[in-house]
Amino acid sequence: MDFQTFGTVLLQVFVGGLSLGVLYAIIALGYTMVYGVLQLINFAHSEVFIAGGIVGFLVFDAVQASTMNGYLKLLLACIAAMAVSGLLNVVIERLAYRPLRGAQRLVPLITAIGVSLILQDLLRFLVGLRGQFDLSVPLPQGFSNPITSLLGINISLLNLQVKDLILIGVAAVMLIGLNLLVNRTQLGRAIRAVAHDRQTSGLMGIDANRIISLTFLIGGALGGLGGVMFAMKYQALNAYSGTLPGIKAFTAAVLGGIGSIPGAVLGGLVLGWLETLLGVISLFSSLPGLHWLGAIKAEYKDLGAFLALILILFLKPAGLLGRSAAEKV
Amino acid sequence: MKKTVLSLTVLTTLALGSANAATVVKLATISPLSGSSSNLGLQIKNGAQLAVNEMKAEFAKAGMTLSLVAYDDQADPATGTAAARRVVADRTVLGVVGTLNSGVAIPASAVLAPSHVAMISPANTNEKVTDRGLSNMNRVCARDDAQGPAGGDFVVGTLKAKKVYVLNDKTPYGQGLADQAEKAMKAKGVTIVQSEGVAAEDRDFTALITKIQTLKPDAIYFGGLYGQVGPFAKQLRDKGIQTPIVGGDGYDSDDLTKLAGTGANNLYFTTVAPPLDAVPAAKALAASFQTTFKTDMQGFGLMGYDSAKIALQGMLNAYKAAGNKVPTRTQVETAVRTGTFNVVTGQVKFDKNGDRQTAKMYVIAVKNGARSTAGTVNVVRQ
């Protein structure tokens, strides 16, 4: 492989990993928000996420024939998915987690897994009512077009499509928005207060249940948005499609430091890049002295990503940007 | 003492009864007639029914009343095995056509084996169906292990590829298929630029596409299922890569073209179910199938017909060999295994395990979302 191809491949890995990584980051934020407030890992989040993807599919499918602007169609899909997933998450919290608030931490974790399995089959059933299993998402015209130049620079080598740019743009807006919400608003301050100490914040006049519900609403809405992004990126999904990205995003959240918003983003990006790089690394076996790389085939990309997780947790147990919290007494 | 006399009487009556009814002979089918694969199961049953209708007169000349009895296995091994037990109990059944699923055929044929009921399968592809060496189990379709090599031959022979990228979904099906295809291609001097796997649930092919773009293979062999191959083809074509993708019968679903969308082009897959346009001799048969059952004949209907023809011809051969007497099950079993039969899909001769000596694999091409037959590959078993 010559030098130029080498550079091209690295660039493609960078861009491909970026668009995969921000997707993980969006989902990871949902885990992190809930964890930050309740110290609970909401394992049902991957289903809340894929429910958003399915709602996105339904909207794209319904407005497919209309002459509406493509971005308006996307906006509709996003709003619908965020509403459904947000409400779904609130309902899950109300029914499965709140009654167990006082219980040991293992108990809500188990109900979370239970809810996740119930939702999977429920979604499977609902999609099945349409007589389908695999959904293929019809995208607005132009979303799949390749982008050949940006700001006058030829970027055809990067393999970017319009939808990749949308995905990266939506993720950026979302992350900034969420950051502002948590750090600059009254609601954000209340969320942080509840996360810090639920009882004392209650004494200060904050209705903890309401704040927790709102946190689940925001976390679920983010999941739903992630689902639409997933549906847009891959254009194919079924009721079980959420599981693998869900686990990856959870890994990303832990990698970055669960409970930390910038950590979730960093974790997602690291995971996306690592996976994409490991997927192509055997190409570099033609370089002198690196022929052993030929043995690292694409099937090891997940293995490598999870090994990296274990390694980082060994070195920094709280994750990349996590602070090791002092035990509350 | 009284009891023994009574049961002796019963036994005698039964024996006399069957002696009197000996002129009735039956062919049974075991296939899913309800459930999600009942469409294919009905094809098998209707195909066999057509053969029975045709041969009735010939059997009548020989003094036998021929009829078909159809059992529903619901694509379930336990139900299929129960059906096989009922076949064993009905002494007038001399042969079985079935099943659709290898998972049903394997236990059902084991139930039929001790009673030497010949079984002819139109559709079971698993190696174990015949590798157990049962004297009663035969099949007219090719085996799973023929699929990989047939795909490999197609890549080399028809697509004339010199450099091939091989991918599998890390399931026993996909990996087995890709391994066999790879072996066949290597034997014909093809360079395998990379052979690797991807988790069956994975829908992100960014890294793989970058690789394919850099390695520039002439063809891709992907051992996997339509649910993954569809999105893979779509993502690949979206990046402007038109390299042909070849695989096995895991691609055989209408959802493949839906999921692949604009990528439903330059896709090829091997299958044992003959597309009717690939078998010119089936034209008249398909017409009579349509008039009899008011539905179109598909590949498995044709295979069901051929299987039934072999069973019935085997019965007639055994009848002659037995000196124009109604043959026993063992005689029919031997006649099927050793005979040569000319049926619609060609000549059928079984090897010592019951595999067809020259079976066919068909290659289906998907171009712009539409299917056509791209070729036929002969699978010869030594």
XYZ file of C-alpha atoms in Angstrom:
711
model
C 0.000 0.000 0.000
C 1.404 3.364 -0.943
C 1.589 6.377 1.260
C -1.355 8.184 -0.277
C -3.737 5.243 0.188
C -2.502 4.966 3.742
C -3.451 8.593 4.396
C -6.828 8.191 2.688
C -7.665 5.160 4.798
C -6.765 7.007 7.986
C -8.942 9.950 6.977
C -11.841 7.628 6.192
C -11.393 5.949 9.556
C -11.451 9.350 11.215
C -14.670 10.420 9.511
C -16.387 7.013 9.687
C -15.439 6.655 13.339
C -16.699 10.151 14.031
C -20.180 9.529 12.661
C -20.360 6.168 14.476
C -18.922 7.719 17.638
C -21.396 10.604 17.874
C -24.219 8.086 17.489
C -22.853 6.154 20.472
C -22.421 9.463 22.286
C -26.079 10.438 21.785
C -27.249 7.124 23.218
C -24.623 7.217 25.973
C -26.009 10.550 27.203
C -29.276 8.820 28.092
C -27.458 6.316 30.296
C -25.350 9.028 31.844
C -28.236 11.416 32.688
C -30.184 8.736 34.526
C -27.097 7.381 36.227
C -26.046 10.837 37.320
C -29.341 11.413 39.119
C -30.326 7.993 40.391
C -27.091 5.942 40.239
C -29.210 3.538 38.227
C -28.201 1.907 34.963
C -31.328 2.096 32.834
C -30.859 -1.064 30.777
C -34.165 -0.407 29.046
C -32.529 2.567 27.342
C -31.582 0.572 24.223
C -35.260 -0.233 23.698
C -36.316 3.366 24.372
C -33.734 4.231 21.730
C -34.933 1.743 19.142
C -38.553 2.701 19.842
C -37.490 6.166 18.691
C -35.977 4.587 15.591
C -39.246 2.799 14.835
C -41.268 6.002 15.329
C -38.817 7.716 12.983
C -39.421 4.972 10.434
C -43.205 5.384 10.741
C -42.963 9.121 10.138
C -40.590 8.773 7.163
C -42.881 6.083 5.782
C -46.000 8.224 6.236
C -44.592 11.383 4.662
C -42.602 9.579 1.978
C -44.915 10.586 -0.842
C -45.406 14.207 0.219
C -43.432 16.971 -1.421
C -42.464 18.438 1.938
C -38.906 19.620 2.358
C -36.622 16.752 3.419
C -35.366 18.548 6.487
C -38.928 19.244 7.594
C -39.633 15.505 7.313
C -36.578 14.827 9.439
C -37.700 17.409 11.988
C -41.144 15.803 12.194
C -39.574 12.377 12.699
C -37.299 13.747 15.415
C -40.103 15.497 17.310
C -42.379 12.457 17.188
C -39.606 10.096 18.245
C -38.444 12.365 21.064
C -42.009 12.673 22.394
C -42.699 8.935 22.286
C -39.351 7.850 23.708
C -39.384 10.557 26.365
C -42.864 9.570 27.571
C -41.963 5.889 27.384
C -38.979 6.529 29.627
C -41.127 8.451 32.130
C -43.635 5.596 32.235
C -40.852 3.053 32.738
C -39.472 5.077 35.638
C -42.903 5.466 37.216
C -43.825 1.770 36.951
C -40.553 -0.081 37.301
C -38.089 2.088 39.207
C -39.946 4.470 41.506
C -41.680 1.752 43.570
C -38.229 0.295 44.209
C -36.525 3.572 45.056
C -35.703 2.474 48.614
C -34.561 -1.024 47.680
C -31.016 -2.293 47.260
C -29.282 -1.143 44.089
C -29.356 -4.606 42.549
C -33.156 -4.729 42.562
C -33.932 -1.869 40.118
C -31.073 -3.137 37.938
C -32.910 -6.425 37.558
C -36.268 -4.756 36.831
C -34.398 -2.662 34.240
C -33.288 -5.819 32.447
C -36.825 -7.173 32.728
C -38.312 -4.001 31.248
C -35.765 -4.165 28.454
C -36.822 -7.705 27.493
C -40.531 -6.879 27.760
C -40.099 -3.824 25.531
C -38.121 -5.793 22.940
C -40.918 -8.273 22.477
C -43.601 -5.616 22.671
C -41.900 -3.686 19.867
C -41.486 -6.914 17.925
C -45.214 -7.511 18.333
C -46.184 -3.979 17.304
C -43.963 -4.067 14.222
C -45.319 -7.542 13.509
C -48.830 -6.069 13.319
C -47.633 -4.375 10.142
C -46.612 -7.811 8.918
C -42.965 -6.888 9.055
C -39.854 -7.824 10.942
C -37.071 -5.874 9.281
C -37.993 -2.282 8.548
C -36.305 -0.501 5.672
C -36.435 3.233 6.184
C -37.306 5.426 3.169
C -35.239 8.585 3.478
C -36.082 12.002 2.059
C -34.495 12.632 -1.318
C -30.851 13.596 -1.269
C -29.988 12.322 2.208
C -27.907 9.478 0.801
C -26.113 11.619 -1.761
C -22.353 11.628 -1.489
C -20.693 14.922 -0.621
C -17.857 15.638 -2.996
C -16.825 19.083 -1.884
C -17.090 21.161 1.256
C -16.086 24.858 1.381
C -14.486 24.400 -2.015
C -12.254 21.521 -0.911
C -12.612 18.201 -2.700
C -13.580 15.639 -0.054
C -14.858 12.831 -2.271
C -12.203 10.556 -0.770
C -13.806 10.830 2.643
C -16.884 8.854 1.671
C -19.214 11.301 3.390
C -22.927 11.404 2.717
C -25.393 14.177 3.451
C -26.899 12.100 6.270
C -23.493 11.757 7.962
C -23.214 15.535 8.132
C -26.764 15.812 9.488
C -25.941 13.243 12.138
C -22.789 15.063 13.223
C -24.589 18.426 13.184
C -27.569 17.168 15.222
C -25.231 15.589 17.743
C -23.257 18.817 18.130
C -26.398 20.910 18.656
C -27.735 18.389 21.112
C -24.574 18.220 23.182
C -24.264 21.971 23.435
C -27.963 22.292 24.264
C -27.802 19.650 26.950
C -24.709 21.193 28.459
C -26.439 24.589 28.625
C -29.549 23.031 30.089
C -27.715 21.278 32.880
C -25.257 24.042 33.717
C -27.097 27.273 32.985
C -30.785 26.813 33.771
C -32.944 26.568 36.855
C -33.983 23.040 35.884
C -30.364 22.056 35.393
C -29.495 23.353 38.815
C -32.384 21.353 40.312
C -31.214 18.225 38.494
C -27.703 18.695 39.810
C -29.030 19.279 43.291
C -31.099 16.080 43.243
C -28.129 14.197 41.845
C -25.954 15.509 44.622
C -28.256 14.865 47.558
C -31.889 13.954 47.087
C -32.972 14.416 50.691
C -31.395 17.779 51.289
C -32.632 19.106 47.958
C -36.093 18.052 49.078
C -35.680 20.177 52.208
C -34.802 23.077 49.923
C -38.169 22.797 48.254
C -37.261 20.748 45.183
C -39.788 18.075 44.271
C -37.335 15.219 43.661
C -39.900 12.956 41.961
C -40.753 15.663 39.489
C -37.099 16.323 38.730
C -36.417 12.608 38.312
C -39.383 12.305 35.923
C -38.057 15.276 33.954
C -34.604 13.710 33.818
C -36.099 10.518 32.416
C -38.102 12.603 29.949
C -34.941 14.339 28.701
C -32.901 11.123 28.715
C -35.636 9.290 26.793
C -36.041 12.126 24.296
C -32.300 12.032 23.640
C -32.587 8.277 23.148
C -35.448 8.797 20.685
C -33.416 11.323 18.747
C -30.551 8.830 18.690
C -32.996 6.251 17.338
C -33.980 8.514 14.425
C -30.295 9.133 13.726
C -29.734 5.365 13.748
C -32.678 4.810 11.376
C -31.338 7.552 9.116
C -27.765 6.278 9.120
C -28.441 2.590 8.478
C -31.939 2.723 6.934
C -32.606 -0.749 8.280
C -33.761 -1.753 11.737
C -35.842 -4.246 13.655
C -37.121 -4.479 17.224
C -33.850 -6.010 18.382
C -31.502 -3.580 16.611
C -31.099 -1.474 19.746
C -29.302 -4.096 21.767
C -25.828 -3.951 20.225
C -25.577 -0.138 19.902
C -27.107 0.059 23.396
C -24.351 -2.078 24.876
C -21.718 -0.115 22.950
C -23.153 3.195 24.142
C -23.273 1.938 27.711
C -19.621 0.947 27.309
C -18.912 4.416 25.954
C -20.621 5.999 28.960
C -18.535 3.902 31.349
C -15.388 4.513 29.316
C -15.838 8.263 29.506
C -16.907 8.208 33.139
C -20.564 7.432 33.736
C -22.502 10.421 35.035
C -20.343 12.895 33.128
C -21.794 14.539 30.003
C -18.480 15.379 28.301
C -17.331 11.904 29.364
C -20.190 10.264 27.455
C -19.229 12.196 24.337
C -15.543 11.423 24.641
C -16.289 7.768 25.391
C -18.539 7.507 22.323
C -15.940 9.053 20.047
C -13.098 6.900 21.409
C -15.175 3.780 20.952
C -16.269 4.751 17.431
C -12.739 5.503 16.310
C -11.274 2.442 17.986
C -13.828 0.149 16.376
C -13.409 1.631 12.921
C -9.628 1.587 13.158
C -9.560 -2.024 14.339
C -11.892 -2.924 11.480
C -9.410 -1.786 8.845
C -6.136 -2.317 10.661
C -5.317 -5.489 8.734
C -4.873 -3.258 5.659
C -1.711 -1.903 7.225
C -0.107 -5.334 7.192
C 1.474 -4.467 3.839
C 3.648 -1.840 5.525
C 7.190 -2.992 6.323
C 7.488 -4.710 9.681
C 3.743 -4.708 10.306
C 2.719 -7.921 8.557
C 1.442 -9.311 11.881
C -1.410 -6.792 11.664
C -2.865 -9.010 8.949
C -4.066 -11.338 11.690
C -6.268 -8.636 13.254
C -9.380 -9.044 11.120
C -12.628 -7.124 11.337
C -14.189 -9.753 13.609
C -11.933 -8.537 16.422
C -13.115 -4.928 16.301
C -15.610 -5.334 19.156
C -13.213 -7.485 21.108
C -10.557 -4.783 20.827
C -12.990 -2.070 21.901
C -14.034 -3.988 24.998
C -10.429 -4.854 25.843
C -9.665 -1.130 25.706
C -12.527 -0.538 28.113
C -11.127 -3.056 30.584
C -7.660 -1.571 30.254
C -8.863 1.971 30.888
C -10.943 0.883 33.853
C -7.852 -0.792 35.291
C -5.844 2.397 34.989
C -8.613 4.863 35.821
C -11.563 3.088 37.452
C -13.857 6.122 37.258
C -13.488 6.370 33.465
C -11.669 8.945 31.341
C -13.443 12.065 32.619
C -15.148 10.619 35.676
C -14.380 11.763 39.171
C -14.221 9.045 41.762
C -17.032 10.049 44.067
C -16.484 9.903 47.764
C -18.867 7.470 49.372
C -21.835 9.343 50.841
C -22.117 8.827 54.554
C -56.497 -67.768 29.111
C -59.658 -66.148 27.923
C -57.708 -62.954 27.353
C -55.214 -64.698 25.047
C -57.969 -66.177 22.965
C -59.583 -62.808 22.665
C -56.397 -61.052 21.580
C -55.651 -63.858 19.139
C -59.046 -63.318 17.588
C -58.392 -59.620 17.365
C -55.004 -60.209 15.769
C -56.434 -62.618 13.243
C -59.167 -60.202 12.321
C -56.600 -57.449 11.886
C -54.395 -59.680 9.738
C -57.318 -60.711 7.569
C -58.401 -57.126 7.393
C -55.077 -55.951 6.061
C -54.921 -58.874 3.658
C -58.251 -57.855 2.203
C -57.285 -54.192 1.985
C -53.874 -54.979 0.514
C -54.840 -53.474 -2.809
C -54.902 -50.019 -1.203
C -51.498 -48.348 -1.324
C -50.702 -44.865 -0.119
C -48.060 -42.237 -0.545
C -47.682 -39.899 2.431
C -46.387 -36.347 2.541
C -45.004 -34.745 5.691
C -44.609 -30.983 5.367
C -45.752 -27.817 7.122
C -49.377 -27.161 6.087
C -49.917 -24.530 8.771
C -47.692 -21.822 10.170
C -45.298 -19.384 8.603
C -43.766 -21.820 6.095
C -47.053 -23.461 5.126
C -46.818 -21.841 1.704
C -43.754 -23.978 0.905
C -45.205 -27.019 2.642
C -48.386 -26.815 0.550
C -46.275 -26.629 -2.594
C -44.654 -29.948 -1.654
C -48.013 -31.544 -0.879
C -49.654 -30.264 -4.071
C -46.701 -31.352 -6.190
C -46.994 -34.866 -4.758
C -50.776 -34.809 -5.264
C -50.251 -34.036 -8.941
C -47.932 -37.032 -9.325
C -50.450 -39.284 -7.555
C -53.264 -38.074 -9.844
C -51.134 -38.866 -12.883
C -50.082 -42.334 -11.784
C -53.439 -43.513 -10.401
C -54.426 -45.229 -13.616
C -51.167 -47.112 -13.888
C -51.540 -48.348 -10.324
C -55.128 -49.376 -10.995
C -53.945 -51.532 -13.922
C -51.664 -53.321 -11.464
C -54.636 -53.871 -9.158
C -53.705 -51.214 -6.611
C -55.774 -48.248 -5.447
C -53.375 -45.332 -5.021
C -54.050 -42.359 -2.806
C -52.181 -39.571 -1.041
C -52.282 -38.898 2.672
C -50.894 -35.530 3.777
C -49.567 -34.921 7.275
C -48.907 -31.474 8.725
C -45.598 -31.211 10.598
C -45.988 -27.477 11.402
C -42.232 -27.199 10.713
C -41.820 -28.694 14.173
C -39.648 -31.781 14.850
C -41.986 -33.209 17.516
C -45.087 -32.871 15.311
C -43.177 -34.289 12.337
C -42.017 -37.279 14.369
C -45.575 -37.923 15.544
C -46.691 -37.881 11.893
C -43.935 -40.371 11.062
C -45.238 -42.704 13.797
C -48.717 -42.573 12.277
C -47.187 -43.392 8.895
C -45.444 -46.420 10.417
C -48.749 -47.579 11.948
C -50.609 -47.325 8.628
C -49.323 -50.432 6.821
C -50.719 -49.285 3.478
C -48.267 -46.355 3.268
C -45.330 -47.480 1.140
C -43.421 -44.222 0.796
C -43.075 -40.716 2.199
C -42.340 -37.415 0.466
C -40.969 -34.817 2.873
C -40.059 -32.744 4.690
C -39.347 -29.051 4.244
C -37.081 -28.625 7.272
C -33.959 -30.673 7.903
C -34.629 -30.400 11.627
C -37.861 -32.349 11.040
C -36.495 -34.776 8.444
C -33.699 -36.042 10.663
C -35.833 -37.376 13.560
C -38.778 -38.325 11.302
C -36.618 -40.471 9.003
C -35.138 -42.146 12.087
C -38.673 -43.142 13.139
C -39.430 -44.484 9.652
C -36.112 -46.348 9.275
C -36.789 -49.506 11.345
C -39.993 -50.084 9.337
C -38.114 -49.453 6.065
C -40.501 -46.779 4.819
C -38.684 -45.087 1.928
C -38.506 -41.313 2.385
C -37.686 -38.951 -0.445
C -36.921 -35.392 0.453
C -37.589 -32.554 -1.962
C -35.995 -29.839 0.188
C -33.751 -30.931 3.066
C -30.232 -29.665 2.615
C -28.497 -30.410 5.925
C -25.593 -32.865 5.522
C -26.810 -35.005 8.445
C -29.996 -35.936 6.587
C -28.112 -38.499 4.509
C -24.738 -38.685 6.247
C -26.276 -40.989 8.861
C -26.441 -43.618 6.099
C -30.087 -44.629 6.708
C -31.330 -47.106 4.120
C -34.683 -45.324 3.728
C -33.657 -41.613 3.529
C -33.050 -40.116 0.070
C -33.111 -36.598 -1.331
C -33.472 -35.044 -4.758
C -32.036 -31.629 -3.875
C -28.396 -30.693 -3.428
C -26.809 -30.491 0.014
C -25.689 -27.512 2.073
C -22.065 -28.413 1.501
C -22.614 -28.072 -2.253
C -23.712 -24.475 -1.887
C -20.389 -22.873 -0.998
C -18.507 -24.602 -3.830
C -21.335 -23.795 -6.289
C -21.113 -20.104 -5.304
C -17.328 -20.271 -5.628
C -17.589 -21.862 -9.085
C -19.974 -19.126 -10.154
C -17.602 -16.393 -8.952
C -14.727 -17.937 -10.902
C -16.576 -19.290 -13.934
C -19.227 -16.670 -14.676
C -18.020 -13.513 -12.941
C -14.391 -14.287 -13.920
C -13.136 -12.764 -10.675
C -9.427 -12.970 -9.872
C -9.433 -11.185 -6.490
C -12.232 -11.931 -4.026
C -13.095 -10.480 -0.630
C -14.756 -13.062 1.647
C -17.009 -12.132 4.544
C -19.110 -14.220 6.935
C -21.620 -13.449 9.687
C -19.867 -15.701 12.238
C -22.874 -18.037 12.461
C -22.418 -21.747 11.702
C -24.398 -21.211 8.489
C -22.591 -18.145 7.181
C -19.144 -19.183 8.258
C -19.494 -22.714 6.891
C -20.706 -21.377 3.568
C -17.948 -18.773 3.263
C -15.261 -21.321 4.207
C -16.407 -23.758 1.537
C -16.706 -21.070 -1.117
C -13.248 -19.831 -0.234
C -11.781 -23.325 -0.521
C -13.403 -23.806 -3.927
C -12.168 -20.434 -5.191
C -8.630 -20.977 -3.912
C -8.525 -24.331 -5.677
C -9.217 -22.489 -8.922
C -6.392 -20.020 -8.384
C -8.350 -17.032 -7.065
C -6.585 -14.644 -4.676
C -8.544 -14.111 -1.474
C -7.669 -10.511 -0.577
C -9.190 -10.860 2.896
C -11.429 -13.336 4.667
C -13.083 -12.133 7.841
C -16.216 -12.041 9.928
C -18.699 -9.512 11.197
C -21.166 -10.015 14.078
C -24.574 -11.081 12.747
C -26.303 -8.176 14.532
C -23.866 -5.583 13.214
C -25.309 -3.063 10.759
C -22.334 -0.695 10.655
C -20.084 -1.538 7.735
C -17.999 1.645 7.635
C -14.721 -0.155 8.298
C -15.475 -3.003 5.897
C -16.393 -0.613 3.111
C -13.170 1.333 3.567
C -11.342 -1.969 3.314
C -13.195 -3.048 0.187
C -12.525 0.322 -1.387
C -8.808 -0.039 -0.729
C -8.456 -3.703 -1.673
C -10.551 -3.332 -4.867
C -11.754 -6.958 -5.157
C -13.492 -8.194 -8.338
C -16.203 -9.854 -6.266
C -17.403 -10.193 -2.676
C -18.573 -13.509 -1.232
C -20.730 -12.839 1.845
C -21.980 -15.886 3.750
C -24.908 -14.362 5.648
C -28.638 -13.692 5.816
C -30.749 -11.152 3.906
C -31.381 -9.056 7.037
C -27.701 -8.149 7.106
C -26.768 -8.508 3.452
C -29.465 -6.012 2.412
C -28.116 -3.102 4.490
C -24.543 -4.122 3.601
C -25.327 -3.912 -0.121
C -27.096 -0.605 0.402
C -24.218 1.000 2.298
C -21.720 -0.343 -0.225
C -23.633 0.941 -3.282
C -24.265 4.281 -1.567
C -20.496 4.733 -1.496
C -20.402 4.057 -5.226
C -18.991 0.528 -5.099
C -20.724 -1.752 -7.617
C -18.697 -4.947 -6.954
C -20.903 -8.060 -7.295
C -21.950 -9.698 -4.007
C -22.444 -13.471 -3.995
C -23.920 -15.686 -1.273
C -26.188 -18.602 -0.429
C -29.912 -19.230 0.048
C -29.837 -17.018 3.157
C -30.412 -14.183 0.655
C -33.657 -15.741 -0.550
C -36.274 -13.311 0.765
C -38.299 -10.493 -0.740
C -37.008 -8.351 2.115
C -33.527 -8.508 0.591
C -34.442 -6.077 -2.165
C -36.441 -3.898 0.228
C -33.531 -3.579 2.650
C -30.942 -3.188 -0.092
C -33.007 -0.519 -1.877
C -30.756 1.014 -4.495
C -28.176 -1.624 -3.548
C -30.358 -4.445 -4.919
C -28.122 -4.755 -7.918
C -25.331 -7.151 -8.812
C -26.420 -9.565 -6.083
C -26.231 -13.309 -6.682
C -27.213 -16.273 -4.542
C -27.264 -20.044 -4.828
C -30.322 -22.113 -3.971
C -31.568 -25.696 -4.307
C -35.117 -24.660 -5.177
C -35.244 -24.484 -8.968
C -36.628 -21.263 -10.457
C -39.170 -22.522 -12.974
C -37.623 -20.606 -15.865
C -34.439 -22.627 -15.333
C -36.297 -25.910 -15.962
C -37.933 -25.721 -19.416
C -39.408 -29.214 -19.005
C -41.517 -27.944 -16.095
C -43.675 -25.688 -18.255
C -46.490 -28.155 -18.922
C -46.418 -29.318 -15.344
C -46.680 -25.759 -14.029
C -49.753 -25.235 -16.218
C -51.515 -28.318 -14.874
C -50.509 -27.329 -11.334
C -52.167 -23.956 -11.915
C -55.403 -25.495 -13.228
C -55.578 -28.055 -10.409
C -54.708 -25.889 -7.400
C -55.364 -22.336 -8.693
C -51.940 -21.182 -7.480
C -48.615 -20.865 -9.244
C -46.155 -23.694 -8.934
C -42.882 -22.789 -7.252
C -39.577 -24.603 -7.019
C -40.576 -26.760 -4.075
C -43.796 -27.797 -5.841
C -41.662 -29.095 -8.686
C -39.319 -30.860 -6.261
C -42.338 -32.355 -4.439
C -43.660 -33.656 -7.754
C -40.318 -35.198 -8.689
C -39.909 -36.789 -5.262
C -43.380 -38.310 -5.484
C -42.700 -39.586 -9.013
C -39.598 -41.367 -7.751
C -41.508 -42.918 -4.840
C -44.337 -44.096 -7.112
C -42.042 -45.371 -9.850
C -40.100 -47.179 -7.114
C -43.333 -48.844 -5.972
C -44.145 -49.983 -9.525
C -40.604 -51.267 -10.059
C -40.816 -53.200 -6.776
C -44.225 -54.540 -7.864
C -42.712 -55.956 -11.050
C -39.629 -57.280 -9.268
C -41.867 -59.066 -6.754
C -43.597 -60.888 -9.584
C -46.584 -58.559 -9.908
C -47.422 -58.642 -6.243
C -48.074 -55.663 -3.981
C -44.530 -54.907 -2.771
C -43.419 -54.763 0.838
C -41.967 -51.555 2.318
C -38.474 -53.066 2.238
C -38.828 -53.886 -1.473
C -39.910 -50.308 -2.234
C -37.036 -48.940 -0.158
C -34.522 -50.998 -2.188
C -36.161 -50.120 -5.511
C -35.906 -46.377 -4.735
C -32.289 -46.544 -3.598
C -31.076 -48.649 -6.559
C -33.292 -47.400 -9.389
C -32.693 -44.813 -12.100
C -35.515 -42.317 -12.557
C -36.138 -39.769 -15.259
C -38.019 -36.873 -13.778
C -38.573 -33.230 -14.691
C -35.374 -31.922 -13.089
C -33.323 -34.583 -14.889
C -32.107 -38.074 -14.175
C -32.061 -39.196 -10.568
C -29.809 -41.930 -9.212
C -29.034 -42.134 -5.519
C -25.619 -42.972 -4.064
C -25.204 -45.413 -1.197
C -26.249 -42.785 1.347
C -29.291 -41.567 -0.573
C -27.797 -38.384 -2.054
C -28.616 -37.596 -5.664
C -25.546 -38.325 -7.766
C -25.933 -35.287 -9.995
C -27.995 -32.670 -8.219
C -28.285 -29.083 -9.365
C -27.738 -25.747 -7.662
C -29.330 -22.688 -9.214
C -27.821 -19.214 -9.157
C -30.304 -16.346 -8.886
C -29.292 -12.845 -9.927
C -30.828 -9.689 -8.493
C -30.593 -6.788 -10.923
C -32.320 -3.492 -10.136
C -34.433 -5.319 -7.588
C -35.693 -7.950 -10.057
C -34.738 -11.618 -9.993
C -33.651 -13.854 -12.804
C -31.772 -17.095 -13.200
C -28.079 -16.488 -13.729
C -26.968 -20.071 -14.081
C -27.138 -23.706 -13.085
C -24.284 -25.519 -11.422
C -24.149 -29.335 -11.481
C -23.185 -30.863 -8.182
C -21.674 -34.306 -8.724
C -21.214 -36.615 -5.753
C -18.582 -39.327 -6.043
